[in-house]
Amino acid sequence: MSPAAKRMRKQKETVMITNKELYKTAKNAASNAYAPYSGFKVGAALLTKEGNVFTGVNIENSSYPAGICAERSAFAAAISAGYREFKAIAVCSGSGSAWPCGVCRQFMFEFGENLRVISGEDEDHLEEYRICELLPKGFRL
Ligand code: THU
């Protein structure tokens, strides 16, 4: 089979998910956030290369630095399930957009500089950036 035909077949096999759908999944997940200290609930939806979607939420702690952001929580779920390659992540808070913090940017950069990061005020006003745009010259060993 020619490379072009292979690509076509792969595209057909993979269920396409839009940015809007991914963002809505993040929004639904946000309701499960544990954020009693900040009251700022965040949800993330992470799309693997294979087409699976893993969600994550922020999980705060009375010892504040022990808390985890929604983005890293979604990555932890996906990586624990054996996934290593990712296409996109959508992030949503109660107030709409939630662009990843610096720690999450570096954390996500580890798994590929081309990850698409999606957020916005609502599902009709989404913006998208590559992680390498949000974290120029990210650290690598
Ligand atoms: N937070 C996230 O989960 N993701 C972001 O993109 C920004 C911030 C969380 C961390 C903390 O639980 C709360 O939002 C307030 O900072």
Short mmCIF file of N, CA, C and O and ligand atoms in Angstrom, two decimals:
data_model
loop_
_atom_site.label_atom_id
_atom_site.label_comp_id
_atom_site.label_asym_id
_atom_site.label_seq_id
_atom_site.Cartn_x
_atom_site.Cartn_y
_atom_site.Cartn_z
N MET A 1 0.86 -1.21 0.00
CA MET A 1 0.00 0.00 0.00
C MET A 1 0.89 1.26 0.00
O MET A 1 1.89 1.29 0.71
N SER A 2 0.52 2.23 -0.78
CA SER A 2 1.33 3.45 -0.86
C SER A 2 1.23 4.24 0.45
O SER A 2 0.24 4.10 1.18
N PRO A 3 2.25 5.06 0.73
CA PRO A 3 2.18 5.87 1.97
C PRO A 3 0.92 6.74 2.03
O PRO A 3 0.31 6.88 3.09
N ALA A 4 0.52 7.27 0.89
CA ALA A 4 -0.68 8.13 0.86
C ALA A 4 -1.93 7.32 1.22
O ALA A 4 -2.77 7.77 2.00
N ALA A 5 -2.01 6.10 0.66
CA ALA A 5 -3.17 5.23 0.95
C ALA A 5 -3.18 4.85 2.43
O ALA A 5 -4.25 4.78 3.05
N LYS A 6 -1.98 4.60 2.96
CA LYS A 6 -1.89 4.24 4.39
C LYS A 6 -2.40 5.38 5.26
O LYS A 6 -3.12 5.17 6.23
N ARG A 7 -1.99 6.60 4.88
CA ARG A 7 -2.43 7.78 5.65
C ARG A 7 -3.94 7.92 5.62
O ARG A 7 -4.58 8.19 6.63
N MET A 8 -4.50 7.69 4.43
CA MET A 8 -5.96 7.80 4.26
C MET A 8 -6.67 6.79 5.14
O MET A 8 -7.65 7.10 5.80
N ARG A 9 -6.13 5.56 5.16
CA ARG A 9 -6.77 4.51 5.95
C ARG A 9 -6.71 4.85 7.43
O ARG A 9 -7.68 4.70 8.16
N LYS A 10 -5.55 5.34 7.84
CA LYS A 10 -5.38 5.70 9.24
C LYS A 10 -6.35 6.80 9.64
O LYS A 10 -6.96 6.77 10.71
N GLN A 11 -6.50 7.79 8.76
CA GLN A 11 -7.43 8.89 9.03
C GLN A 11 -8.85 8.39 9.21
O GLN A 11 -9.57 8.83 10.08
N LYS A 12 -9.23 7.42 8.36
CA LYS A 12 -10.60 6.88 8.44
C LYS A 12 -10.81 6.11 9.73
O LYS A 12 -11.87 6.13 10.31
N GLU A 13 -9.75 5.39 10.16
CA GLU A 13 -9.86 4.57 11.37
C GLU A 13 -9.95 5.44 12.62
O GLU A 13 -10.56 5.07 13.59
N THR A 14 -9.28 6.60 12.57
CA THR A 14 -9.24 7.46 13.75
C THR A 14 -10.48 8.35 13.79
O THR A 14 -10.76 9.06 12.84
N VAL A 15 -11.20 8.26 14.90
CA VAL A 15 -12.37 9.12 15.04
C VAL A 15 -11.87 10.53 15.31
O VAL A 15 -11.10 10.75 16.25
N MET A 16 -12.25 11.46 14.47
CA MET A 16 -11.76 12.82 14.62
C MET A 16 -12.54 13.53 15.74
O MET A 16 -13.75 13.41 15.82
N ILE A 17 -11.83 14.25 16.56
CA ILE A 17 -12.48 15.03 17.61
C ILE A 17 -12.11 16.50 17.40
O ILE A 17 -10.95 16.81 17.18
N THR A 18 -13.10 17.35 17.44
CA THR A 18 -12.85 18.77 17.18
C THR A 18 -12.36 19.44 18.47
O THR A 18 -12.55 18.92 19.58
N ASN A 19 -11.77 20.63 18.29
CA ASN A 19 -11.33 21.42 19.46
C ASN A 19 -12.52 21.70 20.37
O ASN A 19 -12.39 21.67 21.60
N LYS A 20 -13.64 21.96 19.75
CA LYS A 20 -14.85 22.29 20.51
C LYS A 20 -15.27 21.10 21.39
O LYS A 20 -15.60 21.26 22.56
N GLU A 21 -15.25 19.92 20.80
CA GLU A 21 -15.63 18.71 21.55
C GLU A 21 -14.65 18.45 22.70
O GLU A 21 -15.06 18.08 23.80
N LEU A 22 -13.37 18.65 22.40
CA LEU A 22 -12.35 18.41 23.43
C LEU A 22 -12.53 19.41 24.58
O LEU A 22 -12.44 19.04 25.76
N TYR A 23 -12.83 20.65 24.22
CA TYR A 23 -13.04 21.70 25.24
C TYR A 23 -14.27 21.37 26.09
O TYR A 23 -14.26 21.53 27.31
N LYS A 24 -15.35 20.89 25.43
CA LYS A 24 -16.57 20.55 26.17
C LYS A 24 -16.30 19.40 27.14
O LYS A 24 -16.85 19.35 28.24
N THR A 25 -15.45 18.47 26.74
CA THR A 25 -15.08 17.36 27.62
C THR A 25 -14.33 17.89 28.83
O THR A 25 -14.55 17.45 29.97
N ALA A 26 -13.45 18.86 28.59
CA ALA A 26 -12.70 19.49 29.69
C ALA A 26 -13.67 20.21 30.63
O ALA A 26 -13.53 20.15 31.86
N LYS A 27 -14.64 20.86 30.05
CA LYS A 27 -15.63 21.62 30.83
C LYS A 27 -16.44 20.68 31.73
O LYS A 27 -16.64 20.97 32.92
N ASN A 28 -16.87 19.56 31.18
CA ASN A 28 -17.61 18.58 31.99
C ASN A 28 -16.75 18.05 33.12
O ASN A 28 -17.23 17.87 34.24
N ALA A 29 -15.49 17.80 32.80
CA ALA A 29 -14.58 17.25 33.82
C ALA A 29 -14.39 18.23 34.97
O ALA A 29 -14.27 17.81 36.13
N ALA A 30 -14.39 19.52 34.66
CA ALA A 30 -14.11 20.55 35.68
C ALA A 30 -15.04 20.44 36.88
O ALA A 30 -14.67 20.81 38.00
N SER A 31 -16.23 19.89 36.67
CA SER A 31 -17.17 19.79 37.79
C SER A 31 -16.64 18.82 38.86
O SER A 31 -17.07 18.86 40.01
N ASN A 32 -15.71 17.95 38.47
CA ASN A 32 -15.13 17.00 39.44
C ASN A 32 -13.89 17.55 40.14
O ASN A 32 -13.27 16.84 40.95
N ALA A 33 -13.51 18.77 39.80
CA ALA A 33 -12.30 19.34 40.42
C ALA A 33 -12.47 19.43 41.94
O ALA A 33 -13.59 19.63 42.44
N TYR A 34 -11.35 19.27 42.62
CA TYR A 34 -11.36 19.42 44.08
C TYR A 34 -10.58 20.70 44.37
O TYR A 34 -9.34 20.70 44.35
N ALA A 35 -11.30 21.79 44.53
CA ALA A 35 -10.64 23.10 44.68
C ALA A 35 -11.27 23.90 45.83
O ALA A 35 -11.76 25.02 45.63
N PRO A 36 -11.24 23.32 47.06
CA PRO A 36 -11.89 24.02 48.18
C PRO A 36 -11.15 25.28 48.62
O PRO A 36 -11.73 26.11 49.31
N TYR A 37 -9.87 25.41 48.24
CA TYR A 37 -9.09 26.56 48.74
C TYR A 37 -9.17 27.75 47.79
O TYR A 37 -9.34 28.89 48.23
N SER A 38 -9.04 27.49 46.51
CA SER A 38 -9.09 28.61 45.55
C SER A 38 -10.51 28.81 45.03
O SER A 38 -10.87 29.89 44.57
N GLY A 39 -11.31 27.78 45.03
CA GLY A 39 -12.64 27.85 44.43
C GLY A 39 -12.57 27.92 42.91
O GLY A 39 -13.57 28.12 42.24
N PHE A 40 -11.37 27.71 42.36
CA PHE A 40 -11.14 27.81 40.91
C PHE A 40 -11.06 26.39 40.34
O PHE A 40 -10.02 25.72 40.44
N LYS A 41 -12.18 25.94 39.78
CA LYS A 41 -12.22 24.57 39.27
C LYS A 41 -11.73 24.53 37.83
O LYS A 41 -12.18 25.32 36.99
N VAL A 42 -10.83 23.60 37.56
CA VAL A 42 -10.26 23.47 36.21
C VAL A 42 -10.43 22.03 35.72
O VAL A 42 -10.28 21.08 36.50
N GLY A 43 -10.71 21.91 34.43
CA GLY A 43 -10.79 20.58 33.80
C GLY A 43 -9.90 20.57 32.57
O GLY A 43 -9.73 21.59 31.90
N ALA A 44 -9.34 19.41 32.28
CA ALA A 44 -8.50 19.27 31.09
C ALA A 44 -8.91 17.99 30.37
O ALA A 44 -9.32 17.01 31.00
N ALA A 45 -8.82 18.02 29.04
CA ALA A 45 -9.09 16.83 28.23
C ALA A 45 -7.92 16.65 27.28
O ALA A 45 -7.62 17.54 26.48
N LEU A 46 -7.26 15.52 27.41
CA LEU A 46 -6.03 15.24 26.68
C LEU A 46 -6.28 14.17 25.61
O LEU A 46 -6.79 13.09 25.91
N LEU A 47 -5.93 14.50 24.38
CA LEU A 47 -6.15 13.59 23.24
C LEU A 47 -4.84 12.87 22.91
O LEU A 47 -3.82 13.51 22.64
N THR A 48 -4.88 11.55 22.94
CA THR A 48 -3.66 10.78 22.60
C THR A 48 -3.54 10.66 21.09
O THR A 48 -4.52 10.87 20.35
N LYS A 49 -2.36 10.26 20.66
CA LYS A 49 -2.10 10.05 19.23
C LYS A 49 -3.08 9.02 18.66
O LYS A 49 -3.52 9.10 17.52
N GLU A 50 -3.45 8.05 19.51
CA GLU A 50 -4.35 6.97 19.07
C GLU A 50 -5.81 7.38 19.03
O GLU A 50 -6.66 6.63 18.56
N GLY A 51 -6.13 8.54 19.61
CA GLY A 51 -7.52 9.01 19.59
C GLY A 51 -8.26 8.85 20.90
O GLY A 51 -9.46 9.15 20.98
N ASN A 52 -7.57 8.39 21.95
CA ASN A 52 -8.23 8.28 23.28
C ASN A 52 -8.24 9.65 23.93
O ASN A 52 -7.35 10.45 23.69
N VAL A 53 -9.22 9.86 24.78
CA VAL A 53 -9.27 11.11 25.53
C VAL A 53 -9.22 10.81 27.03
O VAL A 53 -10.01 9.99 27.53
N PHE A 54 -8.27 11.45 27.71
CA PHE A 54 -8.16 11.32 29.17
C PHE A 54 -8.47 12.68 29.78
O PHE A 54 -8.00 13.70 29.30
N THR A 55 -9.24 12.67 30.85
CA THR A 55 -9.54 13.93 31.52
C THR A 55 -8.75 14.05 32.81
O THR A 55 -8.28 13.05 33.37
N GLY A 56 -8.63 15.29 33.27
CA GLY A 56 -7.97 15.55 34.54
C GLY A 56 -8.59 16.78 35.17
O GLY A 56 -9.24 17.59 34.47
N VAL A 57 -8.43 16.91 36.47
CA VAL A 57 -8.95 18.08 37.19
C VAL A 57 -7.88 18.56 38.17
O VAL A 57 -6.97 17.80 38.51
N ASN A 58 -8.02 19.80 38.64
CA ASN A 58 -7.09 20.23 39.68
C ASN A 58 -7.53 19.62 41.01
O ASN A 58 -8.73 19.50 41.31
N ILE A 59 -6.54 19.21 41.76
CA ILE A 59 -6.78 18.57 43.05
C ILE A 59 -5.94 19.32 44.08
O ILE A 59 -4.71 19.19 44.09
N GLU A 60 -6.59 20.14 44.88
CA GLU A 60 -5.86 20.98 45.84
C GLU A 60 -5.63 20.23 47.15
O GLU A 60 -6.16 19.13 47.36
N ASN A 61 -4.82 20.85 47.99
CA ASN A 61 -4.47 20.21 49.26
C ASN A 61 -4.28 21.29 50.32
O ASN A 61 -3.86 22.41 49.99
N SER A 62 -4.56 20.94 51.59
CA SER A 62 -4.39 21.92 52.67
C SER A 62 -2.93 22.36 52.77
O SER A 62 -2.63 23.45 53.22
N SER A 63 -2.01 21.49 52.34
CA SER A 63 -0.61 21.89 52.17
C SER A 63 -0.51 22.36 50.71
O SER A 63 -0.34 21.53 49.80
N TYR A 64 -0.70 23.63 50.47
CA TYR A 64 -0.95 24.15 49.12
C TYR A 64 -0.07 23.60 48.00
O TYR A 64 -0.57 23.22 46.95
N PRO A 65 1.28 23.56 48.19
CA PRO A 65 2.11 23.10 47.06
C PRO A 65 1.88 21.65 46.68
O PRO A 65 2.31 21.21 45.62
N ALA A 66 1.20 20.89 47.54
CA ALA A 66 0.96 19.48 47.24
C ALA A 66 -0.16 19.30 46.21
O ALA A 66 -0.37 18.21 45.69
N GLY A 67 -0.85 20.38 45.89
CA GLY A 67 -1.94 20.30 44.91
C GLY A 67 -1.40 20.06 43.51
O GLY A 67 -0.22 20.26 43.24
N ILE A 68 -2.28 19.61 42.63
CA ILE A 68 -1.87 19.34 41.24
C ILE A 68 -2.86 20.02 40.29
O ILE A 68 -4.07 20.08 40.57
N CYS A 69 -2.35 20.52 39.18
CA CYS A 69 -3.20 21.18 38.17
C CYS A 69 -3.92 20.13 37.32
O CYS A 69 -3.48 18.98 37.22
N ALA A 70 -4.98 20.58 36.68
CA ALA A 70 -5.79 19.70 35.83
C ALA A 70 -4.97 19.09 34.69
O ALA A 70 -5.15 17.92 34.34
N GLU A 71 -4.08 19.87 34.11
CA GLU A 71 -3.29 19.39 32.97
C GLU A 71 -2.41 18.22 33.37
O GLU A 71 -2.37 17.19 32.71
N ARG A 72 -1.67 18.39 34.48
CA ARG A 72 -0.78 17.30 34.90
C ARG A 72 -1.57 16.10 35.37
O ARG A 72 -1.14 14.95 35.24
N SER A 73 -2.75 16.37 35.92
CA SER A 73 -3.62 15.29 36.36
C SER A 73 -4.09 14.46 35.14
O SER A 73 -4.10 13.22 35.19
N ALA A 74 -4.39 15.11 34.03
CA ALA A 74 -4.80 14.40 32.80
C ALA A 74 -3.61 13.60 32.24
O ALA A 74 -3.77 12.45 31.83
N PHE A 75 -2.44 14.22 32.24
CA PHE A 75 -1.24 13.51 31.75
C PHE A 75 -0.94 12.30 32.64
O PHE A 75 -0.57 11.24 32.13
N ALA A 76 -1.11 12.46 33.95
CA ALA A 76 -0.82 11.34 34.86
C ALA A 76 -1.74 10.16 34.54
O ALA A 76 -1.29 9.01 34.52
N ALA A 77 -3.00 10.45 34.25
CA ALA A 77 -3.96 9.37 33.93
C ALA A 77 -3.55 8.68 32.63
O ALA A 77 -3.51 7.44 32.56
N ALA A 78 -3.22 9.46 31.61
CA ALA A 78 -2.88 8.90 30.30
C ALA A 78 -1.57 8.11 30.36
O ALA A 78 -1.47 7.01 29.81
N ILE A 79 -0.59 8.67 31.02
CA ILE A 79 0.72 8.02 31.09
C ILE A 79 0.62 6.74 31.92
O ILE A 79 1.20 5.72 31.57
N SER A 80 -0.17 6.80 32.98
CA SER A 80 -0.36 5.60 33.81
C SER A 80 -1.02 4.48 33.01
O SER A 80 -0.81 3.30 33.30
N ALA A 81 -1.83 4.87 32.02
CA ALA A 81 -2.50 3.86 31.19
C ALA A 81 -1.62 3.41 30.02
O ALA A 81 -2.04 2.60 29.19
N GLY A 82 -0.41 3.96 29.95
CA GLY A 82 0.54 3.47 28.94
C GLY A 82 0.73 4.36 27.73
O GLY A 82 1.49 4.02 26.83
N TYR A 83 0.05 5.48 27.68
CA TYR A 83 0.17 6.36 26.50
C TYR A 83 1.35 7.31 26.66
O TYR A 83 1.66 7.75 27.77
N ARG A 84 1.99 7.61 25.54
CA ARG A 84 3.19 8.46 25.57
C ARG A 84 3.17 9.57 24.51
O ARG A 84 3.99 10.47 24.56
N GLU A 85 2.25 9.45 23.55
CA GLU A 85 2.24 10.45 22.47
C GLU A 85 0.88 11.12 22.44
O GLU A 85 -0.16 10.46 22.48
N PHE A 86 0.92 12.45 22.35
CA PHE A 86 -0.30 13.23 22.50
C PHE A 86 -0.45 14.27 21.39
O PHE A 86 0.55 14.82 20.92
N LYS A 87 -1.70 14.51 21.03
CA LYS A 87 -1.96 15.47 19.96
C LYS A 87 -2.37 16.83 20.50
O LYS A 87 -1.93 17.86 20.00
N ALA A 88 -3.28 16.81 21.48
CA ALA A 88 -3.85 18.09 21.93
C ALA A 88 -4.38 17.99 23.34
O ALA A 88 -4.71 16.90 23.82
N ILE A 89 -4.45 19.16 24.00
CA ILE A 89 -5.08 19.23 25.32
C ILE A 89 -5.95 20.48 25.36
O ILE A 89 -5.54 21.55 24.91
N ALA A 90 -7.18 20.31 25.85
CA ALA A 90 -8.07 21.46 26.04
C ALA A 90 -8.20 21.69 27.53
O ALA A 90 -8.25 20.74 28.32
N VAL A 91 -8.21 22.97 27.91
CA VAL A 91 -8.28 23.32 29.33
C VAL A 91 -9.39 24.34 29.53
O VAL A 91 -9.54 25.29 28.74
N CYS A 92 -10.15 24.13 30.60
CA CYS A 92 -11.31 24.98 30.83
C CYS A 92 -11.50 25.20 32.33
O CYS A 92 -11.34 24.27 33.12
N SER A 93 -11.83 26.43 32.71
CA SER A 93 -12.12 26.69 34.12
C SER A 93 -13.57 27.17 34.23
O SER A 93 -14.22 27.41 33.21
N GLY A 94 -14.00 27.34 35.46
CA GLY A 94 -15.36 27.82 35.67
C GLY A 94 -15.59 29.17 34.99
O GLY A 94 -16.68 29.45 34.50
N SER A 95 -14.51 29.96 34.91
CA SER A 95 -14.67 31.28 34.30
C SER A 95 -14.28 31.28 32.82
O SER A 95 -14.10 32.33 32.22
N GLY A 96 -14.10 30.09 32.25
CA GLY A 96 -13.79 30.02 30.82
C GLY A 96 -12.38 29.55 30.57
O GLY A 96 -12.08 28.38 30.79
N SER A 97 -11.52 30.48 30.15
CA SER A 97 -10.19 30.05 29.76
C SER A 97 -9.31 29.75 30.97
O SER A 97 -9.51 30.29 32.06
N ALA A 98 -8.35 28.91 30.76
CA ALA A 98 -7.34 28.60 31.77
C ALA A 98 -6.10 28.17 31.00
O ALA A 98 -5.99 27.03 30.58
N TRP A 99 -5.21 29.10 30.75
CA TRP A 99 -3.98 28.74 30.05
C TRP A 99 -3.02 28.12 31.06
O TRP A 99 -2.95 28.57 32.22
N PRO A 100 -2.32 27.08 30.66
CA PRO A 100 -1.48 26.33 31.60
C PRO A 100 -0.43 27.18 32.31
O PRO A 100 0.16 28.08 31.71
N CYS A 101 -0.19 26.85 33.57
CA CYS A 101 0.86 27.52 34.34
C CYS A 101 2.24 27.09 33.83
O CYS A 101 2.35 26.15 33.04
N GLY A 102 3.28 27.75 34.30
CA GLY A 102 4.64 27.46 33.83
C GLY A 102 5.08 26.04 34.10
O GLY A 102 5.71 25.40 33.25
N VAL A 103 4.73 25.52 35.27
CA VAL A 103 5.12 24.15 35.61
C VAL A 103 4.47 23.17 34.63
O VAL A 103 5.12 22.27 34.11
N CYS A 104 3.19 23.37 34.36
CA CYS A 104 2.49 22.48 33.42
C CYS A 104 3.05 22.60 32.02
O CYS A 104 3.12 21.60 31.29
N ARG A 105 3.45 23.79 31.62
CA ARG A 105 4.03 23.97 30.28
C ARG A 105 5.28 23.12 30.14
O ARG A 105 5.46 22.40 29.16
N GLN A 106 6.16 23.18 31.13
CA GLN A 106 7.39 22.38 31.08
C GLN A 106 7.04 20.89 31.14
O GLN A 106 7.61 20.08 30.41
N PHE A 107 6.09 20.54 31.97
CA PHE A 107 5.69 19.14 32.14
C PHE A 107 5.20 18.56 30.80
O PHE A 107 5.58 17.47 30.39
N MET A 108 4.39 19.34 30.10
CA MET A 108 3.80 18.87 28.84
C MET A 108 4.82 18.87 27.71
O MET A 108 4.78 18.01 26.82
N PHE A 109 5.74 19.84 27.74
CA PHE A 109 6.79 19.96 26.71
C PHE A 109 7.61 18.68 26.61
O PHE A 109 8.06 18.28 25.54
N GLU A 110 7.77 18.03 27.76
CA GLU A 110 8.51 16.75 27.85
C GLU A 110 7.99 15.73 26.83
O GLU A 110 8.75 14.93 26.30
N PHE A 111 6.69 15.77 26.57
CA PHE A 111 6.07 14.74 25.73
C PHE A 111 5.86 15.19 24.28
O PHE A 111 5.12 14.56 23.54
N GLY A 112 6.50 16.27 23.92
CA GLY A 112 6.44 16.69 22.51
C GLY A 112 6.15 18.17 22.37
O GLY A 112 5.19 18.68 22.93
N GLU A 113 7.00 18.82 21.58
CA GLU A 113 6.88 20.28 21.48
C GLU A 113 5.73 20.73 20.57
O GLU A 113 5.40 21.90 20.53
N ASN A 114 5.12 19.77 19.87
CA ASN A 114 4.03 20.17 18.96
C ASN A 114 2.63 19.99 19.52
O ASN A 114 1.65 20.19 18.80
N LEU A 115 2.55 19.63 20.79
CA LEU A 115 1.23 19.47 21.41
C LEU A 115 0.40 20.74 21.18
O LEU A 115 0.87 21.85 21.41
N ARG A 116 -0.84 20.55 20.74
CA ARG A 116 -1.75 21.70 20.57
C ARG A 116 -2.45 21.96 21.90
O ARG A 116 -3.00 21.04 22.50
N VAL A 117 -2.41 23.20 22.35
CA VAL A 117 -3.06 23.58 23.62
C VAL A 117 -4.23 24.50 23.28
O VAL A 117 -4.06 25.52 22.60
N ILE A 118 -5.40 24.11 23.76
CA ILE A 118 -6.64 24.81 23.40
C ILE A 118 -7.33 25.35 24.65
O ILE A 118 -7.53 24.62 25.61
N SER A 119 -7.70 26.62 24.61
CA SER A 119 -8.50 27.17 25.69
C SER A 119 -9.25 28.39 25.15
O SER A 119 -9.08 28.76 23.99
N GLY A 120 -10.07 28.98 25.98
CA GLY A 120 -10.83 30.14 25.54
C GLY A 120 -11.98 30.42 26.48
O GLY A 120 -12.29 29.61 27.35
N GLU A 121 -12.58 31.58 26.30
CA GLU A 121 -13.68 32.03 27.17
C GLU A 121 -14.85 31.06 27.16
O GLU A 121 -15.50 30.82 28.16
N ASP A 122 -15.14 30.55 25.98
CA ASP A 122 -16.20 29.55 25.83
C ASP A 122 -15.94 28.77 24.55
O ASP A 122 -15.02 29.09 23.80
N GLU A 123 -16.78 27.79 24.28
CA GLU A 123 -16.50 26.89 23.15
C GLU A 123 -16.56 27.57 21.78
O GLU A 123 -16.11 27.00 20.79
N ASP A 124 -17.14 28.78 21.73
CA ASP A 124 -17.18 29.50 20.45
C ASP A 124 -16.05 30.52 20.32
O ASP A 124 -15.96 31.23 19.33
N HIS A 125 -15.22 30.61 21.34
CA HIS A 125 -14.09 31.56 21.29
C HIS A 125 -12.81 30.86 21.74
O HIS A 125 -12.19 31.24 22.73
N LEU A 126 -12.48 29.81 21.00
CA LEU A 126 -11.29 29.04 21.39
C LEU A 126 -10.06 29.54 20.65
O LEU A 126 -10.13 29.97 19.51
N GLU A 127 -8.94 29.46 21.35
CA GLU A 127 -7.65 29.76 20.73
C GLU A 127 -6.79 28.52 20.86
O GLU A 127 -7.00 27.70 21.75
N GLU A 128 -5.84 28.41 19.96
CA GLU A 128 -4.96 27.23 19.98
C GLU A 128 -3.52 27.66 19.75
O GLU A 128 -3.25 28.48 18.87
N TYR A 129 -2.62 27.12 20.56
CA TYR A 129 -1.18 27.37 20.40
C TYR A 129 -0.45 26.05 20.56
O TYR A 129 -0.90 25.17 21.28
N ARG A 130 0.69 25.95 19.92
CA ARG A 130 1.57 24.79 20.15
C ARG A 130 2.26 25.01 21.50
O ARG A 130 2.54 26.16 21.87
N ILE A 131 2.58 23.92 22.19
CA ILE A 131 3.25 24.08 23.48
C ILE A 131 4.60 24.80 23.30
O ILE A 131 5.01 25.57 24.17
N CYS A 132 5.25 24.61 22.14
CA CYS A 132 6.54 25.29 21.92
C CYS A 132 6.36 26.80 21.75
O CYS A 132 7.31 27.56 21.90
N GLU A 133 5.13 27.25 21.45
CA GLU A 133 4.87 28.70 21.40
C GLU A 133 4.63 29.23 22.81
O GLU A 133 4.99 30.35 23.14
N LEU A 134 3.98 28.40 23.64
CA LEU A 134 3.68 28.82 25.02
C LEU A 134 4.91 28.72 25.91
O LEU A 134 4.99 29.37 26.94
N LEU A 135 5.85 27.87 25.49
CA LEU A 135 7.09 27.70 26.25
C LEU A 135 8.27 27.69 25.28
O LEU A 135 8.80 26.62 24.95
N PRO A 136 8.68 28.87 24.81
CA PRO A 136 9.81 28.89 23.87
C PRO A 136 11.07 28.41 24.58
O PRO A 136 11.27 28.71 25.76
N LYS A 137 11.86 27.66 23.86
CA LYS A 137 13.12 27.12 24.40
C LYS A 137 12.90 26.32 25.69
O LYS A 137 13.61 26.50 26.69
N GLY A 138 11.88 25.48 25.70
CA GLY A 138 11.60 24.62 26.86
C GLY A 138 12.81 23.76 27.18
O GLY A 138 13.61 23.44 26.29
N PHE A 139 12.92 23.39 28.42
CA PHE A 139 14.10 22.63 28.87
C PHE A 139 14.05 21.18 28.40
O PHE A 139 13.00 20.53 28.46
N ARG A 140 15.20 20.72 27.93
CA ARG A 140 15.37 19.30 27.58
C ARG A 140 16.74 18.85 28.03
O ARG A 140 17.70 19.61 27.92
N LEU A 141 16.85 17.63 28.51
CA LEU A 141 18.18 17.10 28.87
C LEU A 141 18.87 16.58 27.63
O LEU A 141 18.22 16.16 26.70
N1 THU B 1 -4.86 25.48 37.84
C1 THU B 1 -4.99 24.43 36.97
O1 THU B 1 -5.41 23.34 37.35
N2 THU B 1 -4.64 24.64 35.69
C2 THU B 1 -4.29 25.84 35.15
O2 THU B 1 -4.10 25.93 33.95
C3 THU B 1 -4.13 27.00 36.02
C4 THU B 1 -4.31 26.76 37.48
C5 THU B 1 -5.31 25.29 39.23
C6 THU B 1 -4.26 25.20 40.28
C7 THU B 1 -5.05 25.60 41.51
O3 THU B 1 -5.74 24.47 42.02
C8 THU B 1 -6.09 26.58 41.00
O4 THU B 1 -6.13 26.37 39.59
C9 THU B 1 -5.80 28.02 41.31
O5 THU B 1 -4.53 28.35 40.96
#
